[in-house]
XYZ file of C-alpha atoms in Angstrom:
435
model
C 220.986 134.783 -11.390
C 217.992 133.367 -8.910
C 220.615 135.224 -6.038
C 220.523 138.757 -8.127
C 216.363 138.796 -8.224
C 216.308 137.807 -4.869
C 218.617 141.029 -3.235
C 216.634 143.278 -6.142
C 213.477 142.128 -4.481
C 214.635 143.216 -0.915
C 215.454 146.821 -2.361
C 212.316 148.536 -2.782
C 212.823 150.461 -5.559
C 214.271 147.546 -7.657
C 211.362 145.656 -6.287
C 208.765 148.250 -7.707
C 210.161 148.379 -10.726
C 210.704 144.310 -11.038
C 206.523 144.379 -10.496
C 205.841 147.409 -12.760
C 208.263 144.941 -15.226
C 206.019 141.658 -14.643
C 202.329 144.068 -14.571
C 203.184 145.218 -18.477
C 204.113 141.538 -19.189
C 200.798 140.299 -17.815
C 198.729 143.102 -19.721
C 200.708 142.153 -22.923
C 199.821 138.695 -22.863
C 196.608 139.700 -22.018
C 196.057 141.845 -24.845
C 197.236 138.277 -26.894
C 194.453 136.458 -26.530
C 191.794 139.585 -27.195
C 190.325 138.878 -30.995
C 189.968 141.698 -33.356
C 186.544 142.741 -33.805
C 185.140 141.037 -36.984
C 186.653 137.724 -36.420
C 185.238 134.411 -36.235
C 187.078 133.134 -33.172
C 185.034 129.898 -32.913
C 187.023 129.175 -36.684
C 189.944 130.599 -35.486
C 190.082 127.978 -32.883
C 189.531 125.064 -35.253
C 191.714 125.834 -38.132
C 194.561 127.371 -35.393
C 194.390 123.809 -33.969
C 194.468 121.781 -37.419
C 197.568 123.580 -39.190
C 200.691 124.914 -38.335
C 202.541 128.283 -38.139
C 203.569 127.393 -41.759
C 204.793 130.940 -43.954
C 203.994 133.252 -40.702
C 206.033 131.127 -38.215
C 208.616 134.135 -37.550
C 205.811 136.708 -37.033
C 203.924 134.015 -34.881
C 207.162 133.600 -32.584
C 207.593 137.192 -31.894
C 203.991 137.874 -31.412
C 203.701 134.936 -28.784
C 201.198 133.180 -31.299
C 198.877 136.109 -31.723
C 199.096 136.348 -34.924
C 197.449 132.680 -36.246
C 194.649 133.825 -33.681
C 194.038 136.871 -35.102
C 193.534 139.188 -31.505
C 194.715 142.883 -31.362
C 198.357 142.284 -31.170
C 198.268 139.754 -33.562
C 201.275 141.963 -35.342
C 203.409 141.776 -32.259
C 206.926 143.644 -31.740
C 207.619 142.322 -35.361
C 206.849 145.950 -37.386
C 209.533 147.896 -34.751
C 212.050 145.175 -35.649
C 211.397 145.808 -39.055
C 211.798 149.356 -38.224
C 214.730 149.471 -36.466
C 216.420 147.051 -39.062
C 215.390 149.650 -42.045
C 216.693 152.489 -39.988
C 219.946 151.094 -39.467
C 220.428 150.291 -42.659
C 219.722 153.795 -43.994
C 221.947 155.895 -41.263
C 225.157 153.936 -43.368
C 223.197 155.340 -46.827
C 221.936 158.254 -45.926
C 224.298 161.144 -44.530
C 221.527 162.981 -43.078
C 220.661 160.201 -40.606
C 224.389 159.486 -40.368
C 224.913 163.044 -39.175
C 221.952 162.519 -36.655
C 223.407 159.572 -35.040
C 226.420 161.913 -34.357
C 224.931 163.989 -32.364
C 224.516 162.417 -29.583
C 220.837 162.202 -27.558
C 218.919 164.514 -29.631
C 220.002 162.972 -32.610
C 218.821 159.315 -31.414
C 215.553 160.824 -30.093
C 215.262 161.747 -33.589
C 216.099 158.773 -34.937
C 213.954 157.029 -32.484
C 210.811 159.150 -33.799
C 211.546 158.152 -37.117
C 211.330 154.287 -36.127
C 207.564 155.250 -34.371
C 206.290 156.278 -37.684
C 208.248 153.911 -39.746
C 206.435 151.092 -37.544
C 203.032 152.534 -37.594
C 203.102 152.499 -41.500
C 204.386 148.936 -41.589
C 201.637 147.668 -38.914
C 199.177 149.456 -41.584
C 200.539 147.305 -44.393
C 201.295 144.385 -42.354
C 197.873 144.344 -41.114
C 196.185 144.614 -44.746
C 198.349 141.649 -45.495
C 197.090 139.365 -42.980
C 193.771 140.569 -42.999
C 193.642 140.123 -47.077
C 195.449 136.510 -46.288
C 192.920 135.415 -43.626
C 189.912 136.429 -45.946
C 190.875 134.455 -48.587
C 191.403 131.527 -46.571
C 195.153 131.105 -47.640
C 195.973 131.929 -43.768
C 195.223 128.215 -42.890
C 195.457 126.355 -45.834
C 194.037 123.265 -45.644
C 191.359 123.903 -42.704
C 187.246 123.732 -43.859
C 186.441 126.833 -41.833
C 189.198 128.753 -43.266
C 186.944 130.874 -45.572
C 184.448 131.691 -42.145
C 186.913 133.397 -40.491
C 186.135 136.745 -41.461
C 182.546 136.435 -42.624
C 182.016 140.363 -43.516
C 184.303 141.307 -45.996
C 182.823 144.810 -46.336
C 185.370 147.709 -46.783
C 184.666 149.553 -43.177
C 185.171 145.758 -41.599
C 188.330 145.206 -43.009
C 189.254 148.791 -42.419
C 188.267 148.326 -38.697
C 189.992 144.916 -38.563
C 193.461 146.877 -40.507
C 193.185 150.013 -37.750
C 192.759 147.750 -34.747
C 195.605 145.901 -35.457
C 197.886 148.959 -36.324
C 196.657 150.604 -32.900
C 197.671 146.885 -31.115
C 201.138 147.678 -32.579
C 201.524 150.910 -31.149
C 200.119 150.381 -27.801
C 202.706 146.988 -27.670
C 205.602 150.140 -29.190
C 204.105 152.394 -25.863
C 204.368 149.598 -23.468
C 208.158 148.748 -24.309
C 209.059 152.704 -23.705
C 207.048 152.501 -20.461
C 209.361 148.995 -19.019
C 212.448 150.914 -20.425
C 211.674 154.171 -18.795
C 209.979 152.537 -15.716
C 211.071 149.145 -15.306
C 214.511 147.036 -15.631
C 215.804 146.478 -18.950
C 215.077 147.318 -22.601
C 211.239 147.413 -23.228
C 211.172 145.851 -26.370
C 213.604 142.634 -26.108
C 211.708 142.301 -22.661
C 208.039 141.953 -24.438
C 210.174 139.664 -27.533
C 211.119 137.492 -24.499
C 207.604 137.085 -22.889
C 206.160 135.971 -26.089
C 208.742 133.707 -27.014
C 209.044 131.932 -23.581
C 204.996 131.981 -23.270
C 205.424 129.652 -26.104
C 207.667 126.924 -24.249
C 204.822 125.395 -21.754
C 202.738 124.814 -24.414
C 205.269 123.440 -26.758
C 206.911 121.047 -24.046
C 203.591 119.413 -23.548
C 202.571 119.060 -27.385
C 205.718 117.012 -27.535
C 205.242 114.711 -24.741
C 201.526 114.042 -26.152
C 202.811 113.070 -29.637
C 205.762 110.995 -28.778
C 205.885 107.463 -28.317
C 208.690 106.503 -25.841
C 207.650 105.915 -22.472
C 204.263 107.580 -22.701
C 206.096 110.604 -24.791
C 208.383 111.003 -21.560
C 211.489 109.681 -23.866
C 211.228 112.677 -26.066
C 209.940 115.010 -23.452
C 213.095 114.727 -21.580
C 215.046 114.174 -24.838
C 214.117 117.373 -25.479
C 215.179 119.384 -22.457
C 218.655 117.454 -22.509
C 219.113 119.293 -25.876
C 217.753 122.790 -24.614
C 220.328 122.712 -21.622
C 223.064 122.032 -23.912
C 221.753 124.912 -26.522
C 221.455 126.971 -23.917
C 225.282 126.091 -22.097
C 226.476 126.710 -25.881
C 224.640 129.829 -26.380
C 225.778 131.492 -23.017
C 229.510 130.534 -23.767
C 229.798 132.031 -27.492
C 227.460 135.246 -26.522
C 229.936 135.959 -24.067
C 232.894 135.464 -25.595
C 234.711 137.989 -26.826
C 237.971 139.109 -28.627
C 239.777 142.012 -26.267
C 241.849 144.208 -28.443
C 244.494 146.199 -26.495
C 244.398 149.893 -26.728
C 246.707 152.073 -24.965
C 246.397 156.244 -24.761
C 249.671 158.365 -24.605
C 249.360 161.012 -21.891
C 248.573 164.292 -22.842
C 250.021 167.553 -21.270
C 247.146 170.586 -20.742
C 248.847 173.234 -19.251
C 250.646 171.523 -15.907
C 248.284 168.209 -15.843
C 248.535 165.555 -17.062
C 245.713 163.256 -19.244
C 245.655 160.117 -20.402
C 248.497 157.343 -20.470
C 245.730 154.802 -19.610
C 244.866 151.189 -20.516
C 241.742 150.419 -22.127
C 240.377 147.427 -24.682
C 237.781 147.394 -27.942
C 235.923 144.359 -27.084
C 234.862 142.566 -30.513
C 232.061 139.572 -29.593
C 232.036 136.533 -31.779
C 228.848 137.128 -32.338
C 228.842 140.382 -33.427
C 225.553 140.556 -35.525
C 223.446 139.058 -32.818
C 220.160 137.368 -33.846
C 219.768 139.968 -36.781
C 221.529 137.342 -39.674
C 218.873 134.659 -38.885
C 216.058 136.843 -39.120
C 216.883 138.418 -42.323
C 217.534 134.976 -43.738
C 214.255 133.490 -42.202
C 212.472 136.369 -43.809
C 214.039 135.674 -47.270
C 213.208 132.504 -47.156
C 209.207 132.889 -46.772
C 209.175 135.242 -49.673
C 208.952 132.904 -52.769
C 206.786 130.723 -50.747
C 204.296 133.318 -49.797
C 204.389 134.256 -53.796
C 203.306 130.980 -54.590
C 200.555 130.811 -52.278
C 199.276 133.869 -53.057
C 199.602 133.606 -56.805
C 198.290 129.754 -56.594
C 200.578 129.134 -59.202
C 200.886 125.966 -60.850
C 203.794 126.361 -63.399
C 207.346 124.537 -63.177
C 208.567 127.384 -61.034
C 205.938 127.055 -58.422
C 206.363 123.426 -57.939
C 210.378 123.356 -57.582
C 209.484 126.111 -54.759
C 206.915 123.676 -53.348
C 208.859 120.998 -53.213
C 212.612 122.993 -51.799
C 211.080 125.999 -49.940
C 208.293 124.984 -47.936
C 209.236 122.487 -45.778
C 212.243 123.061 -43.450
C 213.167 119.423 -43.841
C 214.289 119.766 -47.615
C 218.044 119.759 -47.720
C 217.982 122.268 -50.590
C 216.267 124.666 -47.463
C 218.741 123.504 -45.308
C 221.920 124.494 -47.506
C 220.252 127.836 -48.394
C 219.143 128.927 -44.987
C 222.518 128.307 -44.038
C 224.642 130.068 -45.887
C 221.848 132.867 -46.212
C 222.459 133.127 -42.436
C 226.166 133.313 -42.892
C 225.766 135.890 -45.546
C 224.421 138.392 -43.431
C 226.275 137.609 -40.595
C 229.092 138.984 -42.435
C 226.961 141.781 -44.069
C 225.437 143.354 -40.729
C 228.784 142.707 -39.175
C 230.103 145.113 -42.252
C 227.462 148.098 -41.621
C 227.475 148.484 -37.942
C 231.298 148.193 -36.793
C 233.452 150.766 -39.044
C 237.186 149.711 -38.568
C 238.403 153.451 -40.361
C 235.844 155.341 -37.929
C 237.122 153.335 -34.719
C 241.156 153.875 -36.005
C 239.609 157.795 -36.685
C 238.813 158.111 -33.245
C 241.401 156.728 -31.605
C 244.143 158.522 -33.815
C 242.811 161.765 -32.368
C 242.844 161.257 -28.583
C 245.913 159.573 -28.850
C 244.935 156.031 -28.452
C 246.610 153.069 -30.395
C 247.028 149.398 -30.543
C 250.412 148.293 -28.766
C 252.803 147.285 -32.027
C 250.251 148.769 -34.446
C 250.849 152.001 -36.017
C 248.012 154.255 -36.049
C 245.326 155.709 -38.791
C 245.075 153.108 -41.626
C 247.179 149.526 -39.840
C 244.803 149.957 -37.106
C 242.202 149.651 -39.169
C 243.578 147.293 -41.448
C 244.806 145.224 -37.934
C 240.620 145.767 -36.816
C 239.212 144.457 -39.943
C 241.258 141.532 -39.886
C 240.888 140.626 -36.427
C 237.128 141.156 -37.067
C 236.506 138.702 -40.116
C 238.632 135.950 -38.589
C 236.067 136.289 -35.398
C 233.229 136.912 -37.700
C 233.552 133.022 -39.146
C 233.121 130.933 -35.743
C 230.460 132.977 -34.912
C 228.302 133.071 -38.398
C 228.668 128.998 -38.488
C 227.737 128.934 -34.838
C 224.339 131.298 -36.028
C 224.038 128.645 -38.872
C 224.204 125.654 -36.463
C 221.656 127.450 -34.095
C 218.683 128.006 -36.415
C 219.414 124.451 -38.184
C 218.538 123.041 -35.001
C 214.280 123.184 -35.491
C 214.671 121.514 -38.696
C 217.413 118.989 -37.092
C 214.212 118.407 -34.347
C 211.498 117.593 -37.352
C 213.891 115.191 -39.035
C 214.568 113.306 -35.410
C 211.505 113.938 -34.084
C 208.788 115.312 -36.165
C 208.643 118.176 -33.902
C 209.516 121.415 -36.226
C 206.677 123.585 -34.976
C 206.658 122.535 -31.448
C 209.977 122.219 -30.709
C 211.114 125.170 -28.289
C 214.537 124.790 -28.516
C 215.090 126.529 -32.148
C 217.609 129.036 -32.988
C 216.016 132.432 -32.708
C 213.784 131.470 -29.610
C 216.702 130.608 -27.829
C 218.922 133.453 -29.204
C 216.467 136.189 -28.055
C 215.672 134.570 -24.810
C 219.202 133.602 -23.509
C 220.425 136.925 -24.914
C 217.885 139.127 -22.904
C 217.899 137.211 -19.648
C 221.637 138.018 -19.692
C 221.717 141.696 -20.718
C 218.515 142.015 -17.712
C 220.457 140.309 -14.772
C 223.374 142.335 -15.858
C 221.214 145.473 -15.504
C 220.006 144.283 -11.851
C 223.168 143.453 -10.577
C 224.763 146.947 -12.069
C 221.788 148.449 -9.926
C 222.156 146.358 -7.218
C 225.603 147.292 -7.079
C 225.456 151.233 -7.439
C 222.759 150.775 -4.302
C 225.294 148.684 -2.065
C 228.530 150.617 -3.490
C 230.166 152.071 0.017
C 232.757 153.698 -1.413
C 236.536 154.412 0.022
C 235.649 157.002 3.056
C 233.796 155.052 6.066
C-alpha cells in the first residue's frame, strides 16, 4: 500500500490529484471545528467534555465529532447516507425509479439529483432536531451549562442556526463530488473516512490517560493488539469472495464468431457492507431518544432505561445482534436479484456449467447466496459487538477506536482507494504488446 502512494506521488498527475484529495480533507476538518452562529461555544466546551456521545454517537462518528460541538458541519455526511439508503430502497418499490436505474448514465444522474434534494430536506429536519435538542438542554444531559448553550431562542436564531447547518451539509455533499470528479476515489466514503480516523488520535490517548496498568500503557497497547487483529479479520472476510462459474456459448453473426468465453459472478461474504449495522444502530436509538424527549416516567420508559441505553446491557447486546443480522439478510435481498442476474445471462447465452438456465440458475444463485450471506451477517454481528465487548473489559465504550462501523468504513475505503491508485498507476505504466 505505502509502495502504491509512493509511485502515484512520482506521477504528476496522480500526485495533483493525491494533494487536491488531502486540500478538501484539510478544509473539511476545518469547517469541523467552525461553531454555528448563535452558539455558546465556551458551554459547548464544558458540557462536550463532561458527557458522552450518548443517543447521537452514530451521527457524531460520521461527522468526525462535529455534531456534540455544534459547528457548521455538525450534520456531517450522515443526511446523504440517509439519502442514498431511502433511494435504494424505493428504486425496488417504485418502477419509475426502477426504470431510471435502467437506463444507464442519465438515469443515475437522475437518480443522483434526487439524493441532492432528498439530503437537503433531511439536513433541514435533522438540523431542527438538534437545534430543538440542544435548546432544551437534553443534548448533554447531565451537564450545568446545558441550558446556556443556545442563549437566544428567538425564531430568526434558530432559523439561522437550522439554515447554517443545512448549507454545512451541502457544501460537505459539493466537496465529495469535487474529490470524486477531481481527486482519487469516491468523494463521500473519502470525507466518512477522514472523520472517522480524525477520531483515533484522540481516542488512543483518552485511553492511555484513564487506564491503570503501567501508567495506562497496559491498555494503550492492549488496545492496538486488538485493532491489528480487527483489522487482519476485516481485510480477510471483505475480500473474500464466492466465484460462481459462468460460461457463454459462442454466437455466430454472419461469418464471426462471439462469445464462447469464461467469465465468473463474484458474490462477497459480505455482501451488504456496513449498511446492516447502521440500520440496526439507528433502530436502536429510537426508543431511547423517545424517552428522553418525552421525559417519561411510566413502566415503559424505565424497562427502556434500564435495556436500551447502555450498550453494556445484555438485553442490547442480543437485540443489536440479531437486528444486525436481520438486515444483513434484508439489504442482501433488495440489491442482488438472482431472477434478474439468471434474466440476463439467459439472453446472451451465458450459464452456470451443470446448471440449466432461466429459473435453476436462479434457484442455484439464491442458494449459493444465503449460505454466504450467514458467515458474513455473524461476522457484521461480531464486529459492532466489539465497542460494547471494550466497555465491559475496559470501560472504554466511547473512546474505544476499534468498534465495528469505524473500522468497517475505514478498512473498507482504504482498500477500494489503493485499488483505484494502483488501477491508475497501472493504465499509466501499461506498455502494451508492440515495442
Amino acid at each position: 500500500m505505502l509502495s502504491a502512494f509512493a509511485r502515484a506521488f512520482q506521477t504528476p498527475d496522480l500526485r495533483k490529484k493525491l494533494l487536491f484529495t488531502l486540500g478538501i480533507m484539510v478544509l473539511f476538518r476545518l469547517g469541523a471545528h467552525i461553531p454555528v452562529p448563535g452558539v455558546n461555544f465556551v458551554a459547548v466546551n464544558q458540557c462536550y467534555k463532561q458527557t458522552t456521545s450518548g443517543l447521537f454517537g452514530l451521527v457524531n462518528l460520521f461527522s468526525g465529532g462535529a455534531l456534540l460541538q455544534l459547528t457548521i458541519f455538525a450534520l456531517g455526511i450522515m443526511p446523504y447516507i440517509t439519502a442514498s439508503i431511502i433511494l435504494q430502497l424505493l428504486t425496488v418499490v417504485i418502477p419509475r425509479l426502477e426504470a431510471l436505474k435502467k437506463e444507464g448514465q442519465a438515469g443515475t444522474a437522475k437518480i443522483t439529483q434526487y439524493t441532492r434534494y432528498l439530503t437537503i430536506a433531511l439536513a433541514v429536519l435533522q438540523g431542527t432536531g438538534i437545534v430543538a435538542t440542544a435548546s432544551s438542554g437534553a443534548l448533554f444531559p447531565g451537564c450545568v451549562a446545558a441550558n446556556q448553550i443556545v442563549p437566544d431562542q428567538s425564531v430568526f436564531r434558530i432559523a439561522v442556526m437550522v439554515i447554517t447547518m443545512a448549507a454545512g451539509t451541502t457544501v460537505i455533499m459539493w466537496l465529495g463530488e469535487l474529490i470524486t470528479d477531481r481527486g482519487i476515489g469516491n468523494g463521500m466514503s473519502i470525507l466518512i473516512f477522514t472523520s472517522i480516523a480524525a477520531g483515533f488520535p484522540g481516542s488512543m490517548w483518552a485511553i492511555k490517560q484513564s487506564g491503570k496498568l503501567f501508567g495506562g500503557w497496559g491498555e494503550f497497547f492492549s488496545v492496538i493488539a486488538v485493532g491489528i487483529v480487527v483489522v487482519v479479520l476485516v481485510i480477510f472476510v471483505e475480500q473474500a469472495q464466492r466465484r460462481i462459474p459462468v460460461q457463454y456459448a459462442k454466437r455466430m453473426i454472419g461469418r464471426r464468431a462471439f462469445g464462447g468465453t469464461s467469465t465468473y459472478i463474484p458474490l462477497k461474504v459480505n455482501q451488504a457492507g456496513v449498511i446492516p449495522v447502521i440500520f440496526a444502530s439507528s433502530l436502536l436509538y429510537i426508543p431511547a431518544l423517545v424517552v428522553q424527549l418525552t421525559n417519561s416516567q411510566a413502566g415503559w420508559a424505565t424497562w427502556i432505561r434500564t435495556n436500551f441505553v447502555k450498550g453494556d446491557h445484555p438485553v442490547y447486546m442480543v437485540t443489536y445482534f440479531v437486528l444486525i443480522v436481520f438486515f444483513a439478510f434484508f439489504y442482501v435481498a433488495i440489491s442482488f436479484n438472482p431472477e434478474e442476474v439468471a434474466d440476463n445471462m439467459k439472453k446472451y447465452g451465458g450459464f452456470i456449467p451443470g446448471i440449466r438456465a432461466g429459473r435453476p440458475t436462479a434457484e442455484y444463485l439464491n442458494y449459493v447466496l444465503t449460505r454466504i450471506t450467514w458467515p458474513g451477517a455473524l461476522y457484521l454481528g461480531m464486529i459492532a459487538l466489539i465497542p460494547m465487548i471494550a466497555l465491559v473489559a475496559f470501560g472504554q465504550q466511547t473512546n474505544f477506536p476499534f468498534g465495528g462501523t469505524s473500522v468497517l468504513i475505514v478498512v473498507g475505503v482504504g482498500l477500494e482507494t489503493v485499488k483505484q491508485i494502483e488501477s491508475q498507476l497501472q493504465q499509466r505504466n501499461y506498455e502494451g504488446f508492440l515495442r
